[in-house]
Coordinates of C-alpha atoms in Angstrom, one line a residue:
M207 CA -41.6 11.5 17.2
M208 CA -41.4 10.8 13.5
G209 CA -41.6 14.7 13.4
L210 CA -39.2 15.4 15.9
E211 CA -36.5 12.9 14.1
V212 CA -37.6 14.9 11.0
N213 CA -36.6 18.7 12.4
L214 CA -33.5 17.1 14.0
S215 CA -32.5 15.8 10.5
A216 CA -33.1 19.0 9.0
V217 CA -31.1 20.8 11.9
T218 CA -28.3 18.5 11.5
L219 CA -28.3 19.2 7.7
G220 CA -28.5 22.7 8.0
V221 CA -25.6 22.7 10.8
S222 CA -23.6 20.5 8.2
L223 CA -24.2 22.8 5.4
A224 CA -23.1 26.0 7.2
F225 CA -19.9 24.2 8.5
F226 CA -19.4 23.3 5.1
L227 CA -19.9 26.6 3.4
V228 CA -17.5 27.8 6.3
A229 CA -14.8 25.4 5.4
L230 CA -15.3 25.9 1.9
R231 CA -14.6 30.1 2.1
T232 CA -11.6 29.3 4.9
W233 CA -10.1 27.2 2.1
L234 CA -10.7 29.8 -0.7
A235 CA -9.5 32.5 1.2
W236 CA -6.8 30.7 2.2
R237 CA -6.1 29.5 -1.8
Y238 CA -6.3 33.1 -2.8
L239 CA -3.0 34.0 -1.9
R240 CA -1.2 30.8 -0.9
H241 CA 1.9 32.0 -2.6
I242 CA 2.5 34.9 0.4
P243 CA 4.1 34.1 3.3
G244 CA 2.8 35.6 6.5
P245 CA 1.2 34.4 9.8
P246 CA -1.0 31.3 9.1
L247 CA -4.2 32.8 11.0
A248 CA -4.1 35.8 8.7
S249 CA -4.5 33.7 5.6
I250 CA -8.3 33.0 6.6
T251 CA -9.6 35.9 8.8
D252 CA -8.6 39.6 9.3
L253 CA -9.5 39.3 13.1
Q254 CA -5.7 38.9 13.5
R255 CA -4.7 41.8 12.1
M256 CA -7.7 43.9 14.0
S257 CA -6.5 42.5 16.9
W258 CA -2.6 43.8 16.1
V259 CA -4.6 47.3 15.8
K260 CA -6.2 47.3 19.3
T261 CA -2.9 46.6 21.0
K262 CA -2.1 50.5 19.9
K263 CA 1.4 49.0 19.0
A264 CA 0.4 47.4 15.1
H265 CA 3.3 49.1 13.6
L266 CA 5.9 47.4 16.2
I267 CA 3.9 43.8 15.4
L268 CA 3.9 44.6 11.5
Q269 CA 7.7 45.3 11.6
D270 CA 8.2 41.9 13.4
V271 CA 6.0 40.2 10.8
H272 CA 8.1 41.4 8.0
E273 CA 11.5 40.6 9.9
K274 CA 10.0 36.8 10.0
Y275 CA 8.4 36.3 6.4
G276 CA 10.1 38.8 4.0
E277 CA 9.2 42.3 2.4
V278 CA 6.0 41.0 1.0
V279 CA 3.5 39.4 3.5
R280 CA 0.0 38.0 3.6
I281 CA -2.1 39.6 6.8
G282 CA -5.1 39.0 5.7
P283 CA -7.3 37.0 3.4
K284 CA -6.9 39.3 0.9
T285 CA -4.5 41.6 1.8
I286 CA -0.9 42.1 1.5
S287 CA 1.6 44.3 3.2
F288 CA 5.3 45.3 1.8
S289 CA 8.3 47.1 3.5
N290 CA 10.4 47.7 0.9
P291 CA 9.6 51.4 -0.6
E292 CA 10.3 49.7 -4.2
A293 CA 6.6 48.4 -4.1
I294 CA 4.7 51.8 -3.4
T295 CA 1.8 51.7 -5.5
T296 CA -1.3 53.5 -5.9
S297 CA -5.2 52.7 -6.5
K298 CA -8.0 53.6 -4.1
F299 CA -8.6 54.0 -0.6
Y300 CA -11.0 51.9 1.8
V301 CA -13.7 54.2 3.2
T302 CA -13.6 53.2 7.1
L303 CA -11.7 56.5 8.8
Q304 CA -14.7 58.5 7.4
P305 CA -17.3 60.1 9.7
Y306 CA -20.7 59.2 9.5
T307 CA -24.2 61.0 10.0
P308 CA -27.4 59.9 9.6
K309 CA -28.5 62.5 7.3
G310 CA -25.5 63.1 5.2
G311 CA -23.6 59.3 5.1
S312 CA -20.1 59.0 5.4
L313 CA -18.1 62.0 4.6
H314 CA -15.8 61.8 1.9
A315 CA -12.3 63.6 2.4
I316 CA -9.3 64.1 0.3
F317 CA -7.5 61.9 2.5
N318 CA -9.9 58.9 2.8
T319 CA -12.5 58.9 -0.2
P320 CA -12.1 55.7 -2.7
D321 CA -13.9 57.7 -5.3
E322 CA -11.4 59.0 -7.4
N323 CA -14.0 61.3 -9.3
I324 CA -14.9 62.9 -5.9
H325 CA -11.2 62.8 -5.0
K326 CA -10.3 64.9 -8.0
Q327 CA -13.6 67.1 -7.0
L328 CA -12.3 67.7 -3.3
K329 CA -8.6 68.2 -4.4
S330 CA -8.3 70.2 -7.4
P331 CA -10.1 73.4 -6.4
I332 CA -7.9 73.9 -2.9
A333 CA -4.5 72.4 -4.3
N334 CA -2.9 75.6 -5.4
F335 CA -3.7 76.6 -1.8
F336 CA -0.8 74.4 -0.5
T337 CA 2.0 74.9 -3.3
P338 CA 5.3 75.5 -2.0
N339 CA 5.1 79.2 -2.9
N340 CA 1.7 79.8 -1.7
V341 CA 2.4 78.1 1.7
L342 CA 5.1 81.2 2.4
L343 CA 1.9 83.5 2.0
Y344 CA 1.2 82.2 5.7
E345 CA 4.1 82.5 7.7
S346 CA 3.2 85.8 9.2
H347 CA 0.3 83.8 10.9
V348 CA 2.8 81.2 12.1
D349 CA 4.8 83.6 13.5
D350 CA 1.7 85.4 15.3
V351 CA 1.0 82.2 17.2
L352 CA 4.7 81.4 18.1
T353 CA 4.4 84.8 19.7
V354 CA 1.7 83.3 21.9
L355 CA 3.7 80.5 22.3
Q356 CA 7.0 82.3 23.5
E357 CA 5.0 84.4 26.1
K358 CA 3.5 81.3 27.2
L359 CA 6.5 79.5 27.9
D360 CA 8.6 82.8 29.4
S361 CA 5.5 83.7 31.7
K362 CA 5.2 79.9 33.2
Y363 CA 8.3 78.3 33.1
I364 CA 11.7 80.6 32.3
G365 CA 13.1 81.2 35.7
H366 CA 11.0 78.7 38.0
D367 CA 13.3 75.5 37.7
Q368 CA 9.6 73.6 36.7
I369 CA 9.4 70.5 34.9
F370 CA 6.6 70.4 32.0
E371 CA 5.2 68.6 29.5
L372 CA 6.6 70.1 26.5
S373 CA 5.2 67.4 24.1
S374 CA 1.3 69.2 24.9
W375 CA 2.7 72.6 24.2
M376 CA 3.9 71.5 20.7
Q377 CA 0.6 69.7 19.8
F378 CA -1.3 72.9 21.1
F379 CA 0.9 75.4 18.5
A380 CA 0.3 73.3 15.6
F381 CA -3.7 73.1 16.7
D382 CA -3.6 76.6 17.3
V383 CA -2.2 77.3 13.6
M384 CA -4.6 75.5 11.7
G385 CA -7.2 77.2 13.7
T386 CA -5.5 80.8 12.7
L387 CA -5.4 79.6 9.1
T388 CA -8.4 77.9 9.1
F389 CA -11.0 80.4 10.5
S390 CA -8.8 83.5 11.4
K391 CA -8.5 82.8 15.0
R392 CA -6.8 80.3 17.5
Y393 CA -8.4 77.7 18.9
G394 CA -7.5 78.8 22.9
F395 CA -5.1 76.0 23.3
L396 CA -1.9 78.0 24.1
D397 CA -4.1 80.8 25.8
T398 CA -5.5 78.5 28.5
G399 CA -2.7 75.9 28.3
K400 CA -5.3 72.7 27.7
D401 CA -7.6 70.8 25.5
V402 CA -10.4 73.5 24.6
G403 CA -13.7 72.0 23.8
N404 CA -12.3 68.4 24.4
M405 CA -11.0 68.8 20.8
L406 CA -7.8 66.6 20.8
K407 CA -9.9 64.4 23.1
N408 CA -12.3 63.7 20.5
I409 CA -10.0 63.2 17.8
K410 CA -8.3 60.7 19.8
D411 CA -11.4 58.8 20.9
F412 CA -12.6 59.0 16.8
M413 CA -9.3 57.1 15.6
R414 CA -9.0 54.6 19.1
T415 CA -12.8 53.7 17.6
A416 CA -12.2 54.1 13.7
A417 CA -8.6 52.2 13.6
P418 CA -9.4 48.3 14.3
W419 CA -12.5 48.8 12.1
T420 CA -10.0 49.9 8.9
Q421 CA -9.0 46.3 9.1
I422 CA -12.2 44.9 8.2
P423 CA -14.2 47.4 6.1
Q424 CA -17.0 44.8 5.6
L425 CA -18.0 44.3 9.1
D426 CA -17.7 48.5 9.5
A427 CA -20.4 48.8 6.9
I428 CA -22.7 46.4 8.8
L429 CA -22.2 47.6 12.4
R430 CA -21.2 51.0 11.9
K431 CA -21.9 53.1 8.7
N432 CA -25.7 52.0 8.7
R433 CA -28.7 54.2 10.2
I434 CA -29.4 51.4 13.1
G435 CA -25.9 51.2 13.5
D436 CA -25.0 54.6 13.9
W437 CA -28.1 54.6 16.6
V438 CA -26.5 52.2 18.6
Q439 CA -22.8 54.1 18.6
R440 CA -24.8 57.2 19.6
H441 CA -26.9 55.7 22.4
F442 CA -24.6 53.1 24.0
F443 CA -20.9 54.0 22.7
T444 CA -18.9 56.9 22.1
A445 CA -19.9 58.8 19.1
A446 CA -16.2 60.8 19.1
S447 CA -16.8 62.0 15.1
M448 CA -19.8 63.8 15.7
G449 CA -18.0 65.7 18.1
I450 CA -15.5 66.9 15.5
L451 CA -18.5 67.2 13.2
G452 CA -20.3 69.1 15.4
F453 CA -17.2 71.9 15.9
V454 CA -16.8 72.0 12.2
G455 CA -20.6 72.7 11.4
K456 CA -20.9 75.1 14.1
A457 CA -17.7 76.9 12.8
I458 CA -18.7 76.8 9.1
E459 CA -22.4 78.6 10.3
E460 CA -20.6 81.0 12.3
K461 CA -18.3 82.0 9.3
R462 CA -21.2 82.1 6.9
E463 CA -22.9 85.0 9.2
V464 CA -19.5 86.6 9.4
L465 CA -19.0 86.9 6.0
G466 CA -23.0 87.7 5.2
T467 CA -23.8 84.5 3.7
K468 CA -27.4 83.4 2.9
R469 CA -28.7 80.5 1.5
Q470 CA -30.6 80.4 -1.4
S471 CA -33.8 78.3 -0.9
R472 CA -34.4 77.1 -4.4
D473 CA -30.8 75.6 -5.1
G474 CA -29.1 75.7 -1.4
T475 CA -26.3 77.5 -3.0
A476 CA -24.3 79.4 -0.6
Q477 CA -23.7 83.1 -1.7
L478 CA -20.8 85.1 -0.3
D479 CA -20.3 89.0 0.0
N480 CA -16.7 89.2 -1.2
K481 CA -16.3 92.5 0.1
T482 CA -15.7 91.6 3.8
T483 CA -12.3 89.7 3.3
T484 CA -9.5 90.0 0.3
G485 CA -6.3 89.0 -0.4
N486 CA -4.0 86.7 1.6
E487 CA -6.1 87.9 4.8
K488 CA -8.7 85.4 3.6
D489 CA -8.8 82.2 5.7
F490 CA -9.1 78.7 4.3
L491 CA -12.9 78.3 5.0
T492 CA -13.6 81.8 4.0
R493 CA -11.6 80.7 0.4
Y494 CA -13.5 77.0 0.6
L495 CA -16.7 79.1 1.0
E496 CA -16.2 81.2 -2.0
I497 CA -15.0 77.6 -4.0
L498 CA -18.3 76.5 -3.5
E499 CA -20.1 79.9 -4.5
A500 CA -18.2 80.1 -7.7
S501 CA -18.9 76.2 -8.8
P502 CA -21.9 75.1 -7.4
K503 CA -22.6 72.6 -10.2
T504 CA -18.7 71.0 -9.9
V505 CA -18.0 71.2 -6.3
P506 CA -20.3 69.1 -4.1
A507 CA -22.3 71.1 -1.2
W508 CA -20.8 69.4 1.3
A509 CA -16.9 70.2 0.3
P510 CA -16.4 73.1 2.9
T511 CA -17.1 70.5 5.5
A512 CA -15.1 67.6 4.0
W513 CA -12.1 70.2 3.8
T514 CA -12.6 71.7 7.2
F515 CA -13.2 68.3 8.7
S516 CA -9.4 67.6 7.1
N517 CA -7.8 70.7 8.6
V518 CA -8.9 70.2 12.0
I519 CA -7.7 66.2 12.1
A520 CA -4.8 65.9 9.5
G521 CA -3.6 69.2 9.3
S522 CA -2.8 70.0 12.9
D523 CA -2.7 66.4 14.8
S524 CA -0.3 64.9 12.3
V525 CA 2.2 68.2 12.3
G526 CA 2.4 68.3 16.3
S527 CA 3.2 64.8 16.2
L528 CA 5.9 65.2 13.9
M529 CA 7.2 68.4 15.9
C530 CA 7.0 66.1 18.9
T531 CA 9.3 63.6 17.4
T532 CA 11.5 65.6 16.1
M533 CA 12.1 67.8 19.4
F534 CA 12.4 64.4 21.3
N535 CA 14.9 63.1 19.3
L536 CA 17.1 66.0 19.4
L537 CA 17.1 66.1 23.2
V538 CA 18.0 62.2 23.9
Y539 CA 20.9 62.7 21.3
P540 CA 22.2 65.9 22.4
H541 CA 25.0 66.2 20.2
T542 CA 22.9 66.3 16.9
L543 CA 21.4 69.5 18.9
Q544 CA 24.5 70.6 19.3
K545 CA 25.3 70.8 15.4
L546 CA 22.0 72.4 15.0
L547 CA 22.1 74.7 17.4
A548 CA 25.8 75.5 15.7
E549 CA 24.4 75.8 12.2
L550 CA 21.5 78.1 13.7
Q551 CA 23.5 80.5 15.2
G552 CA 26.3 80.3 12.5
S553 CA 23.4 81.5 10.0
N554 CA 22.6 84.7 11.5
A555 CA 18.9 83.8 11.4
S556 CA 16.6 86.5 13.2
R557 CA 15.4 86.4 16.7
P558 CA 13.3 85.6 18.4
F559 CA 11.5 84.3 14.8
P560 CA 13.8 83.0 12.2
R561 CA 12.1 83.4 8.7
Y562 CA 11.7 80.3 6.7
G563 CA 13.6 82.2 3.8
E564 CA 16.6 82.1 6.5
L565 CA 15.9 78.3 7.5
R566 CA 15.0 76.5 4.4
N567 CA 18.4 75.8 2.9
L568 CA 20.0 75.1 5.9
P569 CA 21.4 71.6 5.3
Y570 CA 21.7 70.2 9.2
L571 CA 17.9 71.5 10.1
N572 CA 16.2 70.4 7.0
A573 CA 18.2 66.9 7.8
C574 CA 16.7 66.9 11.0
V575 CA 13.6 67.8 10.0
L576 CA 13.7 65.1 7.2
E577 CA 14.6 62.3 10.0
G578 CA 11.7 63.4 12.2
I579 CA 9.2 62.9 9.2
R580 CA 10.9 59.2 8.2
M581 CA 11.7 58.1 12.0
H582 CA 7.8 58.3 13.2
P583 CA 5.1 59.3 10.4
P584 CA 1.8 60.5 12.0
F585 CA 0.0 57.6 10.4
C586 CA 1.4 53.9 11.4
L587 CA -0.9 51.6 9.9
P588 CA -0.7 50.5 5.9
L589 CA -1.7 52.7 3.9
E590 CA -3.9 50.6 1.5
R591 CA -5.0 50.5 -1.9
V592 CA -6.8 47.8 -3.9
V593 CA -4.9 46.1 -6.6
P594 CA -6.1 47.1 -10.4
K595 CA -7.5 45.0 -13.2
G596 CA -4.9 42.7 -14.7
G597 CA -3.0 42.5 -11.3
I598 CA 0.5 43.6 -10.6
R599 CA 3.6 42.6 -9.9
V600 CA 5.2 43.9 -6.7
L601 CA 9.5 42.6 -5.6
D602 CA 8.8 39.3 -7.6
H603 CA 5.4 38.4 -6.8
I604 CA 2.1 38.4 -8.4
I605 CA -0.4 39.8 -6.9
P606 CA -4.3 39.5 -8.2
E607 CA -6.6 42.2 -8.9
G608 CA -8.8 43.0 -6.3
T609 CA -6.1 42.2 -3.6
V610 CA -5.7 44.9 -1.2
I611 CA -2.1 46.1 -1.0
G612 CA -0.5 48.3 1.5
G613 CA 2.8 49.6 3.4
S614 CA 2.7 51.1 6.9
P615 CA 4.6 54.1 6.9
Y616 CA 6.7 53.3 10.1
V617 CA 8.0 50.2 8.6
V618 CA 8.6 51.6 4.9
N619 CA 10.5 54.3 6.4
R620 CA 12.4 52.1 8.5
H621 CA 13.7 49.5 5.7
K622 CA 17.3 49.0 6.3
G623 CA 18.1 48.4 2.4
T624 CA 17.2 51.8 1.4
F625 CA 17.9 53.9 5.0
G626 CA 20.4 52.0 6.1
D627 CA 21.4 49.0 8.7
D628 CA 20.8 52.1 11.7
A629 CA 17.4 53.0 9.9
E630 CA 15.8 52.3 13.4
F631 CA 17.7 55.2 15.0
W632 CA 18.0 58.8 15.0
R633 CA 20.9 59.9 12.2
P634 CA 20.2 62.9 10.7
E635 CA 23.8 62.7 9.0
R636 CA 22.3 59.8 6.5
W637 CA 20.6 62.7 4.4
L638 CA 23.7 64.6 3.7
E639 CA 26.2 61.8 3.0
R640 CA 25.9 61.1 -0.6
G641 CA 24.7 63.9 -2.5
E642 CA 21.3 65.7 -3.7
E643 CA 20.0 63.0 -6.0
H644 CA 20.5 60.2 -2.9
K645 CA 18.9 62.3 -0.8
K646 CA 15.6 63.1 -3.1
K647 CA 15.8 59.3 -3.1
L648 CA 15.5 58.8 0.4
E649 CA 12.5 61.5 0.4
A650 CA 10.8 59.8 -2.6
S651 CA 11.3 56.1 -0.4
M652 CA 9.4 57.7 2.5
L653 CA 5.7 57.3 2.8
T654 CA 5.1 59.8 5.5
F655 CA 2.8 62.0 3.4
G656 CA 1.7 59.2 1.1
S657 CA 2.5 58.8 -2.5
G658 CA 1.3 59.1 -6.0
R659 CA -2.2 61.2 -7.0
R660 CA -2.9 60.7 -3.1
I661 CA 0.3 62.4 -1.7
C662 CA -0.7 64.8 1.3
L663 CA -1.5 68.3 0.2
G664 CA -0.3 69.8 3.4
K665 CA 3.2 68.7 3.1
Y666 CA 4.9 71.6 2.2
L667 CA 3.0 73.8 5.1
G668 CA 3.5 71.7 7.5
T669 CA 7.2 71.2 6.7
L670 CA 7.1 75.1 7.1
E671 CA 5.7 74.7 10.6
I672 CA 7.7 72.3 12.0
T673 CA 11.0 73.6 10.8
K674 CA 9.9 77.2 12.0
L675 CA 9.1 75.5 15.7
I676 CA 12.0 73.7 16.2
A677 CA 14.0 76.7 14.9
F678 CA 12.6 78.8 17.2
L679 CA 12.8 76.6 20.3
V680 CA 16.7 75.7 19.7
L681 CA 17.6 79.3 18.9
N682 CA 15.8 80.6 22.0
Y683 CA 15.5 78.0 24.7
D684 CA 18.1 75.4 26.3
I685 CA 15.7 72.4 27.0
R686 CA 16.8 69.6 28.8
I687 CA 14.8 66.2 28.6
V688 CA 13.4 64.6 32.1
D689 CA 13.1 61.0 32.2
P690 CA 13.0 60.1 28.4
E691 CA 11.8 56.7 29.4
R692 CA 8.2 58.4 30.1
F693 CA 7.8 59.3 26.6
T694 CA 5.1 57.1 25.1
V695 CA 3.2 56.3 21.9
E696 CA 0.1 55.2 20.9
N697 CA -0.8 54.1 17.4
S698 CA -4.5 54.4 16.6
W699 CA -4.0 55.0 13.2
F700 CA -2.9 58.2 14.1
F701 CA 0.4 58.4 16.3
F702 CA -0.3 59.7 19.3
Q703 CA 2.8 60.7 21.6
E704 CA 2.8 62.2 25.2
G705 CA 4.9 62.5 28.4
L706 CA 7.9 64.5 26.8
Y707 CA 8.9 66.0 30.0
A708 CA 11.5 68.8 30.3
T709 CA 12.7 71.9 31.9
I710 CA 13.4 75.2 29.9
R711 CA 15.5 78.2 30.2
H712 CA 16.8 81.2 27.9
R713 CA 19.5 80.4 25.3
A714 CA 22.6 82.6 26.0
E715 CA 23.5 84.0 22.3
K716 CA 26.8 81.7 21.6
V717 CA 27.2 77.9 20.8
V718 CA 27.3 75.9 23.7
K719 CA 30.0 72.9 23.9
D720 CA 29.1 69.6 23.1
E721 CA 27.9 67.4 25.7
K722 CA 28.2 63.9 26.3
E723 CA 26.2 61.9 23.4
S724 CA 23.0 60.0 24.9
E725 CA 22.9 56.2 23.8
L726 CA 19.2 56.2 24.7
P727 CA 17.8 54.5 21.6
V728 CA 14.4 55.7 20.0

């Protein structure tokens, strides 16, 4: 009996101690940033923001939170969100969007590695491929894919009065462009009119799985980013990232075979036969493998995999999303479509495929592209950094070192103090009203492509693709949206869009009269 009482006392003591430790941790978490306003539950747990992400509407929830609490808001025990572009800062990323393999561990990439040295190792060798001048070298390949898109639209839908999902075809176009640039061959989305090899599905599944875990990186490391967690994921859940990595790995091996690549058994360094391809005809993967061959001591052996993975994911889906956003808004605000058409026809741009040199200085086209980039950025969860040693001041708030701070591109890009009281709405004219300096300020205030050292390398290439596609569609086709309420968006870190249904016919070679302005909000 005495032993039972002792055991009960020990259990009681243990439970009490555990309760005390939980209470202490909760109090310390609340106290850490108690001077920053925010939802009460967010001050003690990250589970709330994880639940926001699981709704796939976290960008709207976060926007409401900022409306209620202000421009600097506490959304986690050690996490701050800002909505004012003036607060843009840089430090390091968390690692939750990295795919994991048992052999290689987490895969670092330029857009997700927290290690500044690795970031430099990955970015420096390839940065020159994506400069404003060098992306012009890829325009002919974009035109090749536009030719395929034109053939498919004409053969499938012209003259049939058929309703079709334009959003899917723009996504197919974006992926086939990146396939051509990366592997010298299209994935086949446009040719087949469908998701080849479930690549789009795998990307969506990967993002849907990873997005909630980005809110609690420590839990992600315990439950997923280790051998046991990975085994559980593979056997009982969908390991979507492995489908993408498997595709990338197979593509690299095939490219090595084509190029005559050989592995040296002694150090594993890749060797290329440089005579197989030269000049500007080299695709990205060929260039990536050549970089590894030339600098095996400074470039990680897994770098080509990381670069190619980034091309497949960030270089395709994000561009397709921006194309879709821009075209959707042009269609639901037809007065802006008519202004753009008049500008394009007045410029005497080449048809059917206008040259980028003919387009890049057209003010209204440029404004429409920028407005699309602003309205619905392809990455809509906060781009998080860690406050460096010594802390920082953000909009009159002192933020201590070690705090995670970030801004959602969706929320920051709609800051009314910067972009106007109508920032919620599509209005390309905002980019033209107050001169070039104001336009540059607005561009610098957007978070769509990131900021500082972490700015997206593919910014200029993506802009070229979007500009050419929009000009091609507007110049050559009369497209009418059907039931815009069917257009849906999903925020799973990437901004997935579908349901842009339309009819299409060839465009007459004259400026059509203005149509009644749509009053549909975005």
